[in-house]
Amino acid sequence: MSDPLIELLESLPRRQVLPIDPDRENRVLFDFSKNSHRMRRVDTSDVEDFGRYIRDSLQKADSRIGLGGYGENRGIYRHSGLFAGAKARSLHLGLDLWVAAGTPVFAAFAGRVHSLKNNEGVGDYGPTVILEHRIAELRFYTLYGHLGLSCLESLAPGEAVGTGERIGEVGSSRVNGSWPPHLHFQVIRDLQGRTGDFPGVCAPEEAATYLYLCPDPNLILKLRVLDASYDTNEDWMK
């Protein structure tokens, strides 16, 4: 059965949401899955320890960017009650791009600011921007999480943005929900009435629903390094 949104995103030229192209320079593909032996040695509840692991990994690869995570069943959310409950959430619905704090963030497509919010709390998004896009009579949204505080002042709901326009910058761990600096980039079909926020992680038993609601962001970025034919490059860090 055809999927108009998937077909649309596949047909469009690749977009960049950061000024760094992982297909053109060194990069690290991180594995934060529950089966990752390496992550068992990292205390992800300690942002300093987690951040040190990210920085050391990038430095060893002479890289400015790490990435991965869409559809990954992760073990890194146990430190925050935000993901607990009758259905513990661990399946990641966006793509994480691990870069330095202050790195500019760009709109993937032209559209308008749907909403923005500072989702405060350990493990949350921190400053978040959601853009609404209408292309070929289809409406969908892109979410940019873990930003710096400046976007909350520089943008306003309803404001028009252009393709590639700067909408903010990657936030520091002080403001981004206590994570090592990175951009959480997510595609959403239907916000279901939400503003300034949308689940970036779901329970594994809800995977079918949420992976449909939130298609693979690489349909937009079209990064070859994330193609299924590419293996994680963490072996060099052993």
Tab-separated table of C-alpha atoms in Angstrom:
chain	number	residue	atom	x	y	z
A	1	MET	CA	0.000	0.000	0.000
A	2	SER	CA	1.407	3.388	-0.974
A	3	ASP	CA	2.278	6.010	1.624
A	4	PRO	CA	2.012	9.558	0.210
A	5	LEU	CA	4.258	11.138	2.859
A	6	ILE	CA	7.021	8.564	2.447
A	7	GLU	CA	6.828	8.906	-1.330
A	8	LEU	CA	7.000	12.696	-1.047
A	9	LEU	CA	10.027	12.709	1.258
A	10	GLU	CA	11.821	10.179	-0.926
A	11	SER	CA	11.247	12.357	-3.990
A	12	LEU	CA	12.664	15.575	-2.515
A	13	PRO	CA	16.343	16.618	-2.590
A	14	ARG	CA	18.365	15.899	0.525
A	15	ARG	CA	18.307	18.538	3.234
A	16	GLN	CA	20.726	19.573	5.957
A	17	VAL	CA	19.725	20.643	9.444
A	18	LEU	CA	23.327	21.251	10.577
A	19	PRO	CA	26.365	22.856	8.870
A	20	ILE	CA	28.206	19.508	9.053
A	21	ASP	CA	27.739	16.794	6.422
A	22	PRO	CA	28.487	13.315	7.848
A	23	ASP	CA	28.770	11.942	4.314
A	24	ARG	CA	31.703	14.255	3.568
A	25	GLU	CA	33.806	13.984	6.711
A	26	ASN	CA	34.652	11.638	9.550
A	27	ARG	CA	31.725	10.632	11.739
A	28	VAL	CA	30.846	8.193	14.487
A	29	LEU	CA	27.772	5.974	14.364
A	30	PHE	CA	26.780	5.432	17.977
A	31	ASP	CA	25.058	2.321	19.278
A	32	PHE	CA	22.972	3.083	22.376
A	33	SER	CA	20.881	-0.066	22.122
A	34	LYS	CA	20.216	-2.265	25.122
A	35	ASN	CA	22.605	-4.832	23.617
A	36	SER	CA	25.541	-2.427	23.390
A	37	HIS	CA	28.378	-3.860	25.479
A	38	ARG	CA	30.258	-0.576	25.287
A	39	MET	CA	27.439	1.417	26.875
A	40	ARG	CA	27.459	-0.864	29.905
A	41	ARG	CA	30.682	0.888	30.911
A	42	VAL	CA	29.145	4.364	30.643
A	43	ASP	CA	27.063	5.951	33.410
A	44	THR	CA	24.382	7.661	31.328
A	45	SER	CA	22.772	9.036	34.497
A	46	ASP	CA	25.905	11.194	34.890
A	47	VAL	CA	25.910	13.804	32.122
A	48	GLU	CA	29.644	14.360	32.632
A	49	ASP	CA	30.491	10.681	32.173
A	50	PHE	CA	28.112	10.324	29.232
A	51	GLY	CA	29.437	13.518	27.670
A	52	ARG	CA	33.027	12.380	28.126
A	53	TYR	CA	32.223	9.177	26.254
A	54	ILE	CA	30.723	11.163	23.371
A	55	ARG	CA	33.643	13.621	23.230
A	56	ASP	CA	36.310	10.922	23.474
A	57	SER	CA	34.628	8.881	20.747
A	58	LEU	CA	34.510	11.866	18.403
A	59	GLN	CA	38.070	12.871	19.202
A	60	LYS	CA	39.424	9.391	18.484
A	61	ALA	CA	37.716	9.466	15.094
A	62	ASP	CA	38.873	13.045	14.397
A	63	SER	CA	35.194	13.822	13.937
A	64	ARG	CA	32.847	16.718	14.647
A	65	ILE	CA	29.660	14.663	14.528
A	66	GLY	CA	28.135	11.437	15.785
A	67	LEU	CA	24.758	10.106	14.779
A	68	GLY	CA	22.244	7.320	14.882
A	69	GLY	CA	19.333	6.154	16.900
A	70	TYR	CA	16.112	6.045	14.848
A	71	GLY	CA	14.060	3.004	15.857
A	72	GLU	CA	16.740	1.988	18.352
A	73	ASN	CA	15.593	0.222	21.531
A	74	ARG	CA	17.815	2.003	24.010
A	75	GLY	CA	19.046	1.365	27.503
A	76	ILE	CA	19.997	4.968	28.273
A	77	TYR	CA	16.663	6.209	29.633
A	78	ARG	CA	16.618	4.420	32.977
A	79	HIS	CA	18.020	7.451	34.804
A	80	SER	CA	14.890	9.565	34.320
A	81	GLY	CA	11.404	8.926	35.651
A	82	LEU	CA	10.165	10.654	32.504
A	83	PHE	CA	10.401	7.335	30.648
A	84	ALA	CA	9.059	5.072	33.404
A	85	GLY	CA	5.514	3.848	33.918
A	86	ALA	CA	3.327	0.852	33.161
A	87	LYS	CA	4.803	0.913	29.659
A	88	ALA	CA	8.448	1.925	30.024
A	89	ARG	CA	9.571	3.954	27.012
A	90	SER	CA	12.870	3.020	25.356
A	91	LEU	CA	12.339	3.021	21.554
A	92	HIS	CA	13.818	6.157	19.995
A	93	LEU	CA	11.659	7.945	17.409
A	94	GLY	CA	14.091	10.548	16.083
A	95	LEU	CA	17.615	10.846	14.784
A	96	ASP	CA	20.273	12.154	17.159
A	97	LEU	CA	23.102	14.293	15.777
A	98	TRP	CA	25.838	14.664	18.401
A	99	VAL	CA	27.732	17.905	17.850
A	100	ALA	CA	29.188	20.749	19.893
A	101	ALA	CA	26.908	23.090	21.793
A	102	GLY	CA	26.352	26.263	19.801
A	103	THR	CA	26.246	24.498	16.425
A	104	PRO	CA	23.614	26.238	14.246
A	105	VAL	CA	20.391	24.350	13.487
A	106	PHE	CA	18.530	24.877	10.204
A	107	ALA	CA	14.946	24.293	9.081
A	108	ALA	CA	14.712	21.211	6.884
A	109	PHE	CA	11.943	22.753	4.757
A	110	ALA	CA	10.113	26.020	4.375
A	111	GLY	CA	7.068	26.310	6.577
A	112	ARG	CA	5.912	28.045	9.718
A	113	VAL	CA	6.668	27.789	13.399
A	114	HIS	CA	3.883	25.629	14.785
A	115	SER	CA	4.978	25.888	18.407
A	116	LEU	CA	7.949	26.127	20.722
A	117	LYS	CA	8.457	25.334	24.363
A	118	ASN	CA	11.107	24.840	27.008
A	119	ASN	CA	10.468	21.247	28.084
A	120	GLU	CA	12.404	21.436	31.322
A	121	GLY	CA	13.417	18.454	33.430
A	122	VAL	CA	16.076	15.763	33.464
A	123	GLY	CA	15.805	13.645	30.335
A	124	ASP	CA	13.412	15.998	28.553
A	125	TYR	CA	14.004	18.061	25.383
A	126	GLY	CA	14.785	21.420	26.904
A	127	PRO	CA	14.078	24.154	24.316
A	128	THR	CA	12.096	22.644	21.439
A	129	VAL	CA	10.877	23.956	18.089
A	130	ILE	CA	8.175	22.304	15.971
A	131	LEU	CA	7.784	23.449	12.359
A	132	GLU	CA	4.728	22.814	10.208
A	133	HIS	CA	5.257	22.093	6.505
A	134	ARG	CA	2.808	21.881	3.604
A	135	ILE	CA	4.220	20.361	0.419
A	136	ALA	CA	2.207	18.937	-2.473
A	137	GLU	CA	-0.976	19.237	-0.392
A	138	LEU	CA	0.531	17.158	2.417
A	139	ARG	CA	0.995	18.536	5.925
A	140	PHE	CA	3.633	17.206	8.297
A	141	TYR	CA	5.921	18.473	11.049
A	142	THR	CA	9.593	18.460	11.990
A	143	LEU	CA	10.717	18.658	15.618
A	144	TYR	CA	14.077	20.023	16.770
A	145	GLY	CA	14.877	19.178	20.386
A	146	HIS	CA	17.671	19.964	22.878
A	147	LEU	CA	18.238	23.470	21.518
A	148	GLY	CA	19.655	26.544	23.212
A	149	LEU	CA	17.429	29.064	24.946
A	150	SER	CA	17.782	31.723	22.237
A	151	CYS	CA	15.193	30.076	19.955
A	152	LEU	CA	12.500	30.801	22.528
A	153	GLU	CA	13.124	34.524	22.042
A	154	SER	CA	13.973	34.650	18.335
A	155	LEU	CA	10.985	32.642	17.044
A	156	ALA	CA	7.231	32.973	17.464
A	157	PRO	CA	4.302	30.671	16.626
A	158	GLY	CA	2.997	31.347	13.134
A	159	GLU	CA	6.276	32.864	11.939
A	160	ALA	CA	7.338	31.848	8.425
A	161	VAL	CA	10.699	30.124	7.981
A	162	GLY	CA	12.581	29.280	4.809
A	163	THR	CA	14.354	26.103	3.797
A	164	GLY	CA	17.773	26.113	5.447
A	165	GLU	CA	16.968	29.118	7.644
A	166	ARG	CA	18.663	29.134	11.023
A	167	ILE	CA	16.100	28.456	13.746
A	168	GLY	CA	18.420	28.051	16.730
A	169	GLU	CA	21.516	26.285	17.950
A	170	VAL	CA	22.355	23.076	19.786
A	171	GLY	CA	21.994	23.633	23.515
A	172	SER	CA	24.418	22.845	26.310
A	173	SER	CA	23.686	20.187	28.913
A	174	ARG	CA	22.831	23.002	31.320
A	175	VAL	CA	19.623	23.785	29.410
A	176	ASN	CA	18.892	20.818	27.116
A	177	GLY	CA	17.456	18.323	29.589
A	178	SER	CA	20.846	17.310	31.040
A	179	TRP	CA	22.096	15.491	27.933
A	180	PRO	CA	25.454	15.737	26.181
A	181	PRO	CA	24.932	18.335	23.432
A	182	HIS	CA	23.045	17.031	20.400
A	183	LEU	CA	20.126	17.728	18.107
A	184	HIS	CA	17.112	15.433	18.263
A	185	PHE	CA	15.512	15.629	14.803
A	186	GLN	CA	12.112	14.008	14.319
A	187	VAL	CA	9.423	13.830	11.631
A	188	ILE	CA	5.785	13.743	12.753
A	189	ARG	CA	2.662	13.118	10.673
A	190	ASP	CA	0.115	14.224	13.264
A	191	LEU	CA	0.809	16.108	16.488
A	192	GLN	CA	-2.445	14.812	17.984
A	193	GLY	CA	-3.232	18.183	19.503
A	194	ARG	CA	0.165	18.681	21.154
A	195	THR	CA	2.098	21.955	21.127
A	196	GLY	CA	5.807	22.420	21.728
A	197	ASP	CA	6.291	18.761	22.565
A	198	PHE	CA	5.793	15.248	21.189
A	199	PRO	CA	7.085	11.896	22.467
A	200	GLY	CA	10.591	11.231	21.193
A	201	VAL	CA	10.639	7.788	22.767
A	202	CYS	CA	7.872	5.178	22.934
A	203	ALA	CA	7.277	1.821	24.585
A	204	PRO	CA	8.454	-1.091	22.389
A	205	GLU	CA	4.931	-2.528	22.356
A	206	GLU	CA	3.756	0.730	20.750
A	207	ALA	CA	6.397	0.629	18.022
A	208	ALA	CA	4.031	0.034	15.103
A	209	THR	CA	1.902	3.047	15.995
A	210	TYR	CA	4.697	5.480	16.724
A	211	LEU	CA	7.085	4.463	13.943
A	212	TYR	CA	4.211	5.135	11.550
A	213	LEU	CA	3.482	8.496	13.182
A	214	CYS	CA	7.184	9.360	13.081
A	215	PRO	CA	8.859	8.189	9.847
A	216	ASP	CA	12.624	7.860	9.506
A	217	PRO	CA	14.244	11.347	9.483
A	218	ASN	CA	16.835	10.032	7.051
A	219	LEU	CA	14.136	10.186	4.385
A	220	ILE	CA	14.867	13.926	4.598
A	221	LEU	CA	18.614	13.967	5.303
A	222	LYS	CA	19.394	11.084	2.921
A	223	LEU	CA	22.694	10.282	4.644
A	224	ARG	CA	24.426	7.357	2.963
A	225	VAL	CA	26.190	6.486	6.206
A	226	LEU	CA	22.829	5.550	7.684
A	227	ASP	CA	21.871	3.193	4.872
A	228	ALA	CA	21.249	-0.354	6.049
A	229	SER	CA	24.323	-1.458	4.104
A	230	TYR	CA	26.585	0.508	6.444
A	231	ASP	CA	27.723	-1.064	9.700
A	232	THR	CA	28.414	0.823	12.906
A	233	ASN	CA	32.007	2.025	13.050
A	234	GLU	CA	32.477	1.666	16.796
A	235	ASP	CA	34.904	-1.226	16.320
A	236	TRP	CA	37.829	1.160	15.962
A	237	MET	CA	37.212	2.352	19.548
A	238	LYS	CA	37.993	-1.021	21.119
